[in-house]
XYZ file of C-alpha atoms in Angstrom:
771
model
C 20.543 -20.177 0.741
C 17.528 -18.803 2.561
C 17.630 -16.561 5.620
C 15.114 -18.550 7.660
C 16.435 -19.665 11.030
C 15.135 -22.913 12.474
C 12.904 -22.766 15.517
C 14.758 -21.713 18.645
C 14.305 -19.757 21.827
C 14.177 -16.133 20.725
C 14.921 -13.213 23.036
C 12.920 -10.598 21.138
C 11.288 -12.180 18.086
C 7.673 -13.115 18.779
C 7.584 -11.147 22.040
C 5.325 -8.227 22.942
C 7.566 -5.196 22.502
C 6.460 -1.538 22.835
C 6.847 0.546 19.683
C 10.293 2.096 19.650
C 8.924 5.408 18.334
C 5.817 5.584 20.498
C 6.939 7.988 23.235
C 8.280 10.673 20.921
C 4.987 10.651 19.022
C 2.694 10.460 22.046
C 4.545 13.377 23.659
C 4.237 15.459 20.488
C 8.005 15.656 19.991
C 8.062 13.988 16.571
C 8.809 16.547 13.876
C 6.561 16.366 10.821
C 7.057 18.488 7.713
C 4.605 21.189 8.773
C 6.574 21.595 12.022
C 9.703 22.843 10.221
C 10.502 26.525 10.610
C 13.684 27.966 9.150
C 15.157 31.443 8.776
C 13.876 33.193 5.632
C 11.593 30.266 4.864
C 8.995 30.838 2.164
C 5.620 29.168 1.726
C 4.498 27.498 -1.473
C 1.066 27.267 -3.061
C -0.364 25.908 -6.314
C -2.421 27.419 -9.127
C -4.703 24.572 -10.215
C -6.890 23.915 -13.213
C -10.561 24.610 -12.548
C -11.972 22.400 -15.290
C -11.675 18.744 -16.248
C -10.428 19.434 -19.771
C -9.386 22.544 -21.648
C -6.544 24.154 -23.558
C -4.509 26.811 -21.734
C -4.558 29.980 -23.831
C -2.889 32.462 -21.478
C -1.367 32.636 -17.982
C -1.325 36.182 -16.529
C 0.771 36.523 -13.354
C 1.134 40.333 -13.390
C -1.293 41.121 -10.558
C -0.038 38.288 -8.408
C 3.597 39.334 -8.928
C 2.902 42.847 -7.681
C 1.468 41.596 -4.377
C 3.753 42.524 -1.481
C 5.504 39.468 -0.017
C 5.395 37.379 -3.186
C 8.905 36.105 -3.989
C 8.299 33.923 -7.041
C 5.584 32.910 -9.476
C 6.660 30.134 -11.786
C 5.190 28.676 -14.964
C 6.362 26.008 -17.379
C 8.851 28.514 -18.859
C 10.767 28.517 -15.554
C 11.554 24.795 -15.549
C 15.318 24.327 -16.153
C 15.058 20.593 -16.834
C 12.288 18.291 -18.054
C 8.650 19.314 -17.769
C 7.166 15.995 -18.828
C 7.248 13.590 -15.898
C 5.727 10.360 -14.580
C 6.845 7.418 -12.485
C 6.154 4.803 -15.169
C 5.018 6.792 -18.234
C 6.102 10.394 -18.854
C 2.595 11.598 -19.679
C 2.155 14.284 -16.990
C 3.396 17.891 -17.153
C 5.002 19.273 -14.025
C 3.380 22.591 -15.022
C 0.881 22.720 -17.890
C 2.272 24.901 -20.733
C 0.339 27.493 -22.720
C -1.114 25.776 -25.776
C -1.366 22.412 -24.029
C -4.334 20.754 -22.348
C -5.273 20.494 -18.710
C -6.572 16.965 -18.341
C -8.258 17.008 -14.949
C -9.617 19.400 -12.343
C -6.431 19.885 -10.343
C -3.700 19.921 -12.987
C -0.928 22.259 -11.779
C -0.421 25.374 -13.922
C 1.697 27.670 -11.778
C 3.632 27.814 -8.498
C 3.787 30.620 -5.953
C 6.291 31.313 -3.159
C 5.634 34.035 -0.611
C 6.651 35.252 2.833
C 3.544 33.725 4.405
C 0.990 31.106 3.527
C -1.755 33.732 3.545
C 0.076 35.856 0.968
C 0.764 32.789 -1.170
C -2.937 31.857 -1.160
C -3.930 35.408 -2.066
C -1.448 35.407 -4.937
C -2.917 32.171 -6.271
C -6.295 33.910 -6.583
C -4.682 36.715 -8.594
C -3.122 34.452 -11.228
C -5.474 34.536 -14.229
C -5.664 31.572 -16.588
C -7.613 31.677 -19.869
C -8.870 28.378 -21.290
C -10.455 27.025 -24.426
C -12.985 24.600 -22.987
C -12.866 21.067 -24.427
C -15.257 18.163 -24.034
C -14.171 15.975 -21.089
C -14.287 12.180 -20.924
C -15.682 11.291 -17.521
C -16.688 7.621 -17.747
C -14.963 4.365 -18.610
C -17.652 3.676 -21.212
C -17.038 6.949 -23.051
C -13.273 6.485 -22.855
C -13.503 3.023 -24.433
C -15.258 4.495 -27.477
C -12.039 6.461 -28.112
C -13.999 9.185 -29.938
C -12.510 11.928 -27.759
C -8.832 11.192 -27.099
C -7.412 12.288 -23.765
C -3.858 11.591 -24.940
C -2.756 11.475 -28.581
C -2.048 7.725 -28.349
C -5.669 7.021 -27.367
C -7.545 6.224 -24.188
C -6.271 2.729 -23.469
C -2.699 2.930 -22.199
C -1.975 -0.743 -21.724
C -3.624 -4.149 -21.524
C -2.575 -7.286 -19.650
C -3.750 -10.883 -19.810
C -3.547 -14.409 -18.395
C -4.058 -17.497 -20.547
C -3.912 -20.648 -18.455
C -5.444 -23.879 -19.756
C -8.589 -23.757 -21.882
C -11.542 -21.912 -20.372
C -14.004 -23.096 -23.019
C -13.127 -26.688 -22.177
C -13.456 -25.840 -18.477
C -16.915 -24.350 -18.943
C -17.980 -27.380 -21.017
C -16.916 -29.654 -18.146
C -18.804 -27.549 -15.580
C -22.275 -28.360 -14.309
C -23.077 -24.717 -13.678
C -21.805 -21.479 -15.207
C -22.432 -18.223 -13.347
C -21.860 -14.731 -14.792
C -22.118 -11.306 -13.204
C -20.901 -7.707 -13.353
C -19.227 -5.829 -10.508
C -17.989 -2.339 -9.794
C -15.540 -1.092 -7.161
C -15.343 2.688 -6.743
C -12.611 5.140 -5.725
C -11.184 5.299 -2.232
C -9.217 8.170 -0.706
C -6.178 7.235 1.434
C -7.255 9.698 4.154
C -3.855 9.779 5.844
C -3.714 11.995 8.938
C -0.950 14.207 7.563
C -1.438 15.692 4.078
C 1.309 15.850 1.447
C 4.204 18.065 2.500
C 7.757 18.912 1.421
C 10.492 21.262 2.679
C 13.292 22.054 0.219
C 16.426 24.085 0.887
C 19.803 24.885 -0.572
C 22.623 22.935 1.043
C 26.260 23.969 0.546
C 27.390 20.343 0.559
C 24.768 18.850 -1.749
C 22.908 21.425 -3.794
C 19.312 20.846 -2.746
C 18.153 18.900 0.281
C 14.572 17.745 0.558
C 12.690 16.714 3.678
C 9.344 15.111 3.038
C 6.400 13.076 4.146
C 6.948 10.125 1.835
C 7.121 6.381 1.267
C 9.794 6.336 -1.441
C 12.733 8.767 -1.017
C 14.531 7.277 -4.016
C 11.623 8.065 -6.337
C 11.983 11.685 -5.236
C 15.765 11.611 -5.685
C 15.304 10.457 -9.277
C 12.529 12.848 -10.342
C 13.637 16.153 -8.790
C 17.024 16.267 -10.616
C 15.214 15.641 -13.918
C 12.972 18.650 -13.375
C 15.821 20.857 -12.153
C 18.309 19.718 -14.796
C 20.748 18.559 -12.110
C 22.616 15.332 -11.409
C 21.329 12.954 -8.748
C 24.328 13.524 -6.460
C 23.212 17.156 -6.129
C 19.880 16.229 -4.560
C 19.694 14.678 -1.089
C 16.363 13.344 0.177
C 15.588 12.724 3.843
C 12.287 11.302 5.002
C 10.631 13.361 7.714
C 8.240 11.756 10.171
C 5.326 10.598 8.058
C 1.787 10.643 9.366
C 0.289 7.842 7.314
C 0.562 7.032 3.618
C -1.319 3.859 2.527
C 0.161 4.119 -0.968
C -0.823 7.757 -1.379
C 2.758 8.835 -0.661
C 4.455 6.420 -3.038
C 4.823 8.495 -6.211
C 2.884 11.671 -5.344
C 5.685 13.158 -3.162
C 7.931 13.094 -6.237
C 5.578 15.591 -7.914
C 5.155 17.664 -4.750
C 8.929 17.722 -4.205
C 9.530 18.791 -7.800
C 7.133 21.716 -7.313
C 8.737 22.725 -4.035
C 12.309 22.295 -5.296
C 11.569 24.517 -8.299
C 10.629 27.326 -5.929
C 13.834 26.844 -3.936
C 15.872 26.671 -7.146
C 14.602 30.093 -8.237
C 14.440 31.871 -4.852
C 17.547 30.273 -3.285
C 15.549 30.047 -0.052
C 13.959 27.272 1.984
C 10.408 26.620 0.816
C 7.671 24.762 2.695
C 4.878 23.328 0.572
C 2.101 21.581 2.497
C -1.151 20.722 0.759
C -4.433 21.628 2.404
C -6.823 18.704 2.855
C -8.972 20.026 0.020
C -6.054 20.325 -2.412
C -4.764 16.909 -1.338
C -8.067 15.132 -1.981
C -8.740 17.064 -5.188
C -5.387 16.479 -6.860
C -3.657 13.349 -5.548
C -4.038 9.694 -6.510
C -6.858 7.414 -5.330
C -7.736 3.732 -5.439
C -8.696 2.827 -9.014
C -12.347 2.292 -9.875
C -12.622 -1.080 -11.645
C -15.550 -2.443 -13.640
C -15.427 -6.187 -14.168
C -17.339 -9.066 -15.707
C -16.859 -12.526 -14.169
C -17.810 -15.917 -15.568
C -17.284 -18.953 -13.334
C -17.731 -22.645 -14.092
C -18.227 -25.177 -11.261
C -19.055 -28.860 -10.899
C -21.864 -30.200 -8.738
C -19.435 -30.951 -5.905
C -18.102 -27.377 -5.896
C -14.866 -27.695 -7.868
C -14.116 -24.530 -9.848
C -13.236 -25.624 -13.373
C -12.802 -22.290 -15.127
C -12.943 -18.545 -14.660
C -13.031 -15.834 -17.322
C -12.589 -12.191 -16.327
C -12.750 -8.918 -18.217
C -11.904 -5.755 -16.296
C -11.458 -2.053 -17.061
C -9.430 0.124 -14.706
C -10.089 3.887 -14.571
C -6.599 5.421 -14.448
C -7.740 9.033 -14.522
C -5.883 11.694 -16.489
C -2.350 10.293 -16.143
C -0.794 6.860 -15.798
C 1.129 7.437 -12.534
C 1.575 3.854 -11.216
C -1.396 2.323 -13.050
C 0.554 -0.167 -15.203
C 2.140 -1.604 -12.054
C -1.154 -1.624 -10.139
C -2.752 -3.369 -13.115
C -0.182 -6.177 -12.910
C -1.285 -6.939 -9.357
C -4.968 -6.737 -10.322
C -4.237 -9.220 -13.101
C -2.462 -11.735 -10.880
C -5.048 -11.536 -8.079
C -8.185 -11.386 -10.233
C -8.881 -15.132 -10.001
C -8.413 -15.152 -6.240
C -6.785 -17.637 -3.888
C -7.892 -20.784 -5.678
C -6.494 -23.759 -7.568
C -8.219 -23.339 -10.949
C -7.066 -25.275 -13.995
C -8.445 -22.881 -16.620
C -8.056 -19.127 -16.259
C -8.543 -16.293 -18.734
C -8.111 -12.680 -17.622
C -8.111 -9.482 -19.675
C -7.617 -6.120 -17.989
C -6.899 -2.716 -19.436
C -6.069 0.735 -18.122
C -8.316 3.510 -19.388
C -7.617 7.253 -19.353
C -10.419 9.609 -18.221
C -10.463 13.344 -17.436
C -10.591 12.707 -13.723
C -8.173 12.595 -10.805
C -5.223 10.264 -11.535
C -5.313 6.996 -9.623
C -2.324 5.147 -8.230
C -1.128 3.202 -5.227
C -3.397 2.311 -2.325
C -3.098 -0.414 0.285
C -3.856 -3.621 -1.596
C -2.654 -2.088 -4.878
C -5.460 -3.000 -7.269
C -6.376 -6.292 -5.614
C -9.286 -5.438 -3.230
C -11.423 -4.431 -6.235
C -11.000 -7.709 -8.119
C -11.017 -9.868 -4.983
C -14.393 -8.338 -4.067
C -15.692 -9.477 -7.451
C -14.117 -12.939 -7.269
C -15.311 -13.592 -3.727
C -18.804 -12.441 -4.715
C -19.019 -14.818 -7.680
C -17.694 -17.687 -5.536
C -20.490 -16.976 -3.049
C -22.992 -16.978 -5.916
C -21.668 -20.391 -6.943
C -22.017 -21.706 -3.392
C -25.600 -20.436 -3.260
C -26.363 -22.084 -6.597
C -24.946 -25.386 -5.299
C -26.573 -24.965 -1.862
C -23.091 -25.344 -0.455
C -21.654 -23.592 2.573
C -19.402 -20.677 1.510
C -16.568 -22.054 3.651
C -16.838 -25.503 2.105
C -16.475 -24.257 -1.470
C -13.400 -22.262 -0.447
C -11.830 -25.266 1.284
C -12.582 -27.385 -1.755
C -10.609 -25.030 -4.042
C -7.959 -23.625 -1.680
C -4.304 -23.556 -2.631
C -1.954 -26.051 -1.007
C 1.648 -27.192 -1.342
C 1.860 -28.531 -4.891
C -0.994 -26.350 -6.161
C -0.574 -23.913 -9.030
C -1.800 -20.322 -8.890
C -3.792 -18.554 -11.594
C -0.474 -17.739 -13.296
C 0.578 -21.417 -13.146
C 3.167 -20.788 -10.410
C 3.972 -23.965 -8.481
C 3.672 -23.440 -4.720
C 6.417 -25.259 -2.838
C 6.442 -23.699 0.638
C 4.706 -21.346 3.078
C 1.144 -21.952 1.882
C -1.056 -21.276 4.899
C -4.292 -20.891 2.941
C -6.128 -23.928 4.325
C -4.872 -23.167 7.827
C -6.461 -19.696 7.692
C -9.833 -21.102 6.555
C -9.909 -23.690 9.305
C -8.654 -21.203 11.882
C -11.244 -18.562 10.922
C -13.993 -21.143 11.354
C -12.568 -22.067 14.756
C -12.133 -18.573 16.214
C -15.556 -17.461 14.947
C -17.279 -20.625 16.203
C -18.707 -20.675 12.688
C -21.394 -23.318 13.139
C -22.859 -21.582 16.203
C -22.562 -18.198 14.519
C -24.853 -19.364 11.711
C -27.428 -20.575 14.241
C -27.321 -17.261 16.125
C -27.840 -15.332 12.895
C -30.810 -17.483 11.876
C -32.409 -16.987 15.308
C -31.894 -13.223 15.150
C -33.514 -12.991 11.719
C -36.556 -14.982 12.867
C -37.102 -12.578 15.750
C -36.501 -9.310 13.861
C -38.559 -7.990 10.966
C -36.870 -4.684 10.171
C -33.277 -5.603 10.948
C -31.556 -8.556 9.346
C -28.123 -10.051 9.838
C -25.921 -11.912 7.416
C -22.635 -13.783 7.573
C -20.045 -13.031 4.941
C -16.786 -14.839 4.354
C -13.818 -14.091 2.135
C -10.535 -15.813 1.422
C -7.647 -13.951 -0.194
C -4.112 -14.288 -1.517
C -1.482 -11.571 -1.643
C 1.817 -11.646 -3.529
C 4.605 -10.355 -1.301
C 6.842 -7.570 -2.644
C 7.041 -6.254 -6.206
C 6.893 -9.497 -8.141
C 8.127 -10.311 -11.621
C 7.049 -6.909 -12.985
C 9.187 -5.048 -10.454
C 12.311 -7.188 -10.125
C 14.553 -4.317 -11.221
C 13.546 -2.463 -8.027
C 13.331 -5.439 -5.690
C 16.391 -5.130 -3.462
C 17.145 -3.322 -0.223
C 20.167 -2.157 1.704
C 21.159 -1.297 5.244
C 23.965 0.410 7.116
C 24.499 -0.759 10.693
C 27.000 0.784 13.087
C 27.744 -0.441 16.598
C 29.305 2.399 18.589
C 31.974 2.164 21.266
C 29.360 2.266 24.039
C 27.351 -0.566 22.471
C 24.591 1.648 21.120
C 23.523 0.917 17.557
C 22.484 3.118 14.630
C 20.619 1.572 11.717
C 20.004 3.184 8.349
C 17.650 1.518 5.886
C 16.080 2.585 2.615
C 12.499 1.714 3.509
C 10.345 4.088 5.516
C 8.399 4.214 8.749
C 4.992 5.737 8.042
C 3.046 4.560 11.060
C 3.054 0.837 10.272
C 5.723 -0.058 12.865
C 8.683 -0.661 10.555
C 11.205 0.849 12.967
C 10.071 -1.485 15.730
C 10.281 -4.685 13.708
C 13.665 -3.663 12.240
C 14.974 -2.938 15.735
C 13.683 -6.327 16.884
C 15.443 -8.108 14.011
C 18.679 -6.252 14.801
C 18.365 -6.986 18.507
C 17.888 -10.684 17.847
C 20.681 -10.873 15.273
C 23.223 -8.916 17.367
C 22.209 -10.035 20.843
C 22.033 -6.404 21.980
C 19.141 -4.996 24.018
C 16.510 -3.334 21.832
C 16.651 -0.200 23.997
C 20.191 0.422 22.693
C 19.141 0.324 19.022
C 17.967 3.296 16.981
C 16.515 3.047 13.493
C 16.967 6.360 11.681
C 14.743 7.837 8.992
C 15.928 7.040 5.454
C 18.497 9.387 3.935
C 19.553 8.833 0.331
C 23.152 9.765 1.184
C 23.586 6.691 3.435
C 21.980 3.713 1.703
C 21.671 2.630 -1.921
C 18.249 2.774 -3.588
C 16.242 0.160 -1.711
C 13.085 0.275 -3.763
C 9.712 1.584 -2.640
C 8.150 0.988 0.777
C 5.147 -0.773 -0.680
C 3.787 -4.257 -1.312
C 4.350 -5.387 2.296
C 8.059 -5.744 1.484
C 9.818 -3.701 4.198
C 9.981 -6.509 6.770
C 11.298 -9.066 4.286
C 13.710 -6.838 2.356
C 15.006 -4.269 4.853
C 14.706 -6.877 7.592
C 16.949 -9.271 5.712
C 19.417 -6.496 4.833
C 19.693 -5.469 8.494
C 19.976 -9.079 9.642
C 22.851 -9.698 7.208
C 24.755 -6.602 8.360
C 24.232 -7.425 12.035
C 25.399 -11.006 11.555
C 28.674 -9.770 9.998
C 29.360 -7.485 12.974
C 28.396 -10.160 15.450
C 30.751 -12.632 13.738
C 33.673 -10.220 14.257
C 32.738 -9.715 17.895
C 32.521 -13.492 18.336
C 35.942 -13.917 16.759
C 37.440 -11.289 19.059
C 35.798 -12.833 22.146
C 36.950 -16.303 21.085
C 40.589 -15.263 20.678
C 40.838 -13.139 23.809
C 39.086 -15.726 26.065
C 40.521 -18.801 24.375
C 37.127 -20.381 23.768
C 35.493 -21.745 20.607
C 32.887 -19.694 18.772
C 30.386 -22.517 19.302
C 30.560 -21.922 23.071
C 29.618 -18.236 22.859
C 26.087 -16.945 23.442
C 24.957 -13.387 22.571
C 21.656 -12.581 24.276
C 19.815 -9.687 25.905
C 22.769 -7.308 25.864
C 25.292 -9.741 27.291
C 27.842 -12.241 25.975
C 28.815 -15.379 27.827
C 30.073 -18.883 27.338
C 27.673 -21.781 27.770
C 29.491 -22.806 30.981
C 29.238 -19.229 32.360
C 33.021 -19.008 32.928
C 33.252 -15.915 30.795
C 30.669 -13.155 30.781
C 30.672 -9.545 29.635
C 28.137 -6.872 28.714
C 27.638 -6.233 25.001
C 28.541 -2.568 25.639
C 31.869 -3.501 27.202
C 32.771 -5.953 24.463
C 31.972 -3.295 21.862
C 34.454 -0.984 23.570
C 37.097 -3.722 23.584
C 36.496 -4.324 19.881
C 36.985 -0.614 19.164
C 40.239 -0.620 21.098
C 41.464 -3.547 18.999
C 40.525 -1.773 15.722
C 37.764 -4.252 14.919
C 35.445 -3.076 12.160
C 32.073 -2.333 13.781
C 30.131 -0.994 10.840
C 28.614 -3.060 8.037
C 26.292 -2.932 5.076
C 23.638 -5.488 4.265
C 22.023 -6.112 0.881
C 19.101 -8.364 0.083
C 17.989 -9.084 -3.470
C 14.731 -10.694 -4.547
C 14.979 -14.283 -5.730
C 14.728 -14.159 -9.520
C 11.347 -14.946 -11.039
C 10.495 -16.376 -14.456
C 7.603 -14.626 -16.179
C 5.989 -14.614 -19.624
C 4.147 -11.325 -20.171
C 2.589 -12.609 -23.417
C 0.644 -15.336 -21.622
C 0.623 -13.937 -18.069
C 2.097 -17.193 -16.828
C 5.029 -17.838 -14.549
C 6.334 -16.971 -11.122
C 4.413 -13.811 -10.320
C 5.723 -13.256 -6.770
C 8.420 -14.622 -4.472
C 5.819 -15.894 -1.994
C 2.233 -15.269 -0.926
C 0.320 -14.361 2.208
C -3.192 -15.724 2.785
C -6.134 -14.666 4.922
C -9.683 -15.739 5.695
C -12.333 -13.554 7.283
C -15.799 -14.035 8.743
C -18.019 -10.977 9.178
C -21.492 -10.510 10.647
C -23.302 -7.485 9.213
C -26.615 -6.022 10.341
C -28.836 -4.195 7.850
C -31.651 -1.806 8.679
C -34.275 -2.917 6.146
C -36.072 0.445 6.319
C -33.048 2.641 5.533
C -30.458 0.328 3.989
C -27.863 1.343 6.578
C -25.448 -1.511 7.247
C -22.956 -2.030 10.039
C -20.467 -4.703 10.999
C -21.421 -6.387 14.278
C -18.714 -9.029 14.536
C -15.540 -9.872 12.604
C -13.013 -12.707 12.805
C -9.804 -12.759 10.787
C -6.999 -15.272 10.400
C -3.800 -14.286 8.584
C -0.857 -16.394 7.451
C 2.188 -14.206 8.172
C 4.955 -16.773 7.836
C 6.391 -16.086 11.293
C 5.079 -13.640 13.884
C 7.971 -11.270 14.565
C 6.073 -8.508 16.372
C 2.665 -9.764 17.579
C 1.569 -6.376 18.901
C 2.442 -4.688 15.624
C 0.676 -7.374 13.633
C -2.558 -6.909 15.570
C -2.319 -3.130 15.141
C -1.823 -3.489 11.400
C -4.826 -5.772 11.017
C -7.000 -3.541 13.188
C -6.145 -0.538 11.005
C -6.509 -2.526 7.794
C -9.875 -3.845 8.877
C -11.253 -0.380 9.646
C -9.925 1.055 6.378
C -11.353 -1.877 4.429
C -14.657 -1.476 6.253
C -14.805 2.158 5.159
C -14.260 1.090 1.558
C -16.891 -1.599 1.843
C -19.580 0.548 3.466
C -19.468 4.298 3.048
C -16.267 5.927 1.766
C -17.479 7.468 -1.482
C -15.760 9.981 -3.734
C -18.412 12.110 -5.461
C -17.739 14.293 -8.493
C -19.485 16.964 -10.533
C -18.123 17.619 -14.040
C -14.857 15.991 -12.994
C -14.472 18.052 -9.798
C -14.366 16.118 -6.535
C -17.099 17.541 -4.298
C -16.269 15.363 -1.276
C -12.940 17.096 -0.690
C -12.752 17.135 3.115
C -13.781 14.999 6.064
C -17.088 16.805 6.416
C -18.234 15.318 3.123
C -15.928 12.310 2.612
C -17.029 9.960 5.377
C -14.443 7.677 6.980
C -15.018 5.241 9.869
C -14.869 6.494 13.426
C -14.300 4.544 16.613
C -18.064 4.045 16.968
C -18.127 2.097 13.694
C -15.626 -0.535 14.849
C -17.363 -3.817 15.721
C -17.342 -4.684 19.408
C -16.207 -8.186 18.509
C -13.096 -7.963 16.358
C -11.075 -11.135 16.787
C -7.672 -11.163 15.089
C -5.362 -14.153 15.032
C -2.561 -15.628 12.971
C -1.273 -18.892 11.620
C 2.404 -19.498 10.966
C 3.833 -21.209 7.891
C 7.408 -19.969 7.674
C 8.903 -18.577 4.481
C 12.496 -19.740 4.060
C 13.671 -16.451 2.503
C 12.076 -14.214 5.129
C 13.898 -12.864 8.195
C 13.276 -15.535 10.847
C 10.595 -16.924 8.472
C 8.420 -13.780 8.221
C 6.317 -12.558 5.305
C 4.270 -9.312 5.322
C 0.967 -7.991 6.685
C 0.445 -4.321 5.727
C -1.736 -4.845 2.662
C -3.314 -8.258 3.349
C -4.796 -6.703 6.496
C -7.281 -4.713 4.377
C -7.879 -6.992 1.433
C -10.488 -9.501 2.677
C -12.665 -6.847 4.301
C -14.709 -5.264 1.461
C -15.516 -8.708 0.044
C -16.592 -10.236 3.350
C -18.785 -7.223 4.158
C -20.413 -7.297 0.715
C -21.087 -11.013 1.109
C -22.532 -10.472 4.598
C -24.930 -7.773 3.360
C -25.905 -9.974 0.415
C -26.618 -12.790 2.847
C -28.724 -10.498 5.050
C -30.926 -8.980 2.325
C -31.003 -12.038 0.041
C -29.794 -9.980 -2.913
C -26.294 -9.760 -4.361
C -24.248 -6.650 -3.608
C -22.429 -5.886 -6.853
C -20.911 -2.532 -5.989
C -18.670 -1.141 -3.285
C -19.005 0.900 -1.235
C -22.370 -0.624 -0.348
C -23.797 2.688 0.860
C -27.134 2.957 2.611
C -28.696 4.340 -0.582
C -27.383 1.467 -2.672
C -28.471 -1.212 -0.183
C -31.899 0.410 0.188
C -32.353 0.210 -3.586
C -31.514 -3.485 -3.745
C -33.856 -4.143 -0.806
C -36.614 -2.453 -2.800
C -35.812 -4.746 -5.721
C -36.285 -7.766 -3.438
C -39.628 -6.419 -2.188
C -40.836 -5.779 -5.749
């Protein structure tokens, strides 16, 4: 049975509701990790590797230890549990031992705790590390040669593939075959609040951890391993989290392990907050991906075959790369019905910063490439870019690149048609042509993109794909909700409160969604993959429906009416004939006085998926979201500087639960995707990131946002979603880099094959056109 409720008159769902956590944040009352201040609290700091590759010969902490105010300096010898850690592969040391290699500029060698942050920083400078310098591997090309091995097993950790149909037959049946190479670079998450953890001894638990994080249960699993403790001795509570975008999925587990080690040895509270420079230098980024695409099409625009080879730069350690690679694999062939698909992708170690989760999770890079090659095919056929996408779009009855049959909630065509409508596409093309006739040194181009996104963790993550809730209605009618997924700025608390309000019939003002605490709710998987609304939403809905059913039963018996006659709505309960009416708060009190159970747990488990990892075929995800975007970019032909002038986006979200939140998510996703497409560029020298703050790593500002940014949605309900909803967090970003690249290509009449398309890069391709 699904959880989708047929169309009805909702009280809260689909309405414009203020964010439930807005006032506390606007007034500055929200407490983030750096705001904690406890008696006898110490401050942590890290001793980091200062080269990309080398063998540690000696760690001398004598001078640092003698500094007044230093309370602990720890090395690998001070780890009571396991030193070798990793979320998927245990290939990363918590602290690099003497005799072992540092594998990137930023590997952690030692930890310091001191009475003040200033003393801790000074102590870090006094720790002396001797190295034997080793030759680093800093490019994908060098890593693939495998002449210098970063890990003993070699430089390719894992490879994944799809084999659908027969691509050679598909190319033979094609009228045109187009091939090209593409490259998508790093991107930094650039969350407002850097990584931060507070750890303390707790008489009831052992160690309690407060942190800025997406995945408290990851932390609860890793910290006990490092400390040599059992999981019931470590309690993890999410603090207010100032942005994450994937960068706080697995990284807080490492930060928490470092911080908890200092508490373990000092028996005092320790606050460890990364500076912006340390955060950018050491924590995971979006993976660079180099890809080769080969596409076969018929004269009428039907895509017959696609063959893709891609190499993903994982950096020094695997972190979440094997999982990210799965999503890259599934999304590499885009949102199209293609009979013959061949994809090969591998994860390559280099001596650079480890890469991991980032909004879109390995898909923006390959979708940029796929959408570029589709545009090249349209140009070759002299076909409108929208027409070729409509021709090949997925529909009910279509099969995805992994041969998954689509049976419901396929809004792909709707988004294409809607994007053309809201952008007034035909007129937009005329306006662009007129502008280009009148302007010599500035040119405009229209770029379109069409994307697919698999909701939740998919077949590769089914063991984690469940979520729980704990809902308690108090005697006064107020409601506390505990869930396992986190609020990190995306509006999760608001949409969960809305779902609870609708399911219970209580006013949303009486409902509070608390930050996750591992002592209340079972492991609910990570807050990633746009899964919080579907999974935690369903878990909360189930719990609320159980409580409501008991309240209905009590009301029915005490008023001598049938359950079918009872209406719960807007904080009141009444019969359809209005003979009986009572406030929700009052009925809750009556239920308490009659010993009615008013607390419940909800649990939602992913529908099981069939998957063949040998062929890459099967049911990759439980359902998919779709989006289509139209962008107008203007290029200064003298400097190469590009900017987005107009943008129009249509997203299939299943059912709009929180329209205001949806718009906010897409606005943020668009701006972040625009930064990736245009100018966010990580630069390195000998493996060291040189763009390690916001003076040198350029992110979009309010002046970069296009004046015309039209966002709208189509609805194609998903039967397993709460009230029919899917997700929006990651799809909001994913079409943007591709549409911008296509718009610039259209403006300068030369294919953009790299993102970000910086001014320097665009200027160079303009020069190629002139030559």
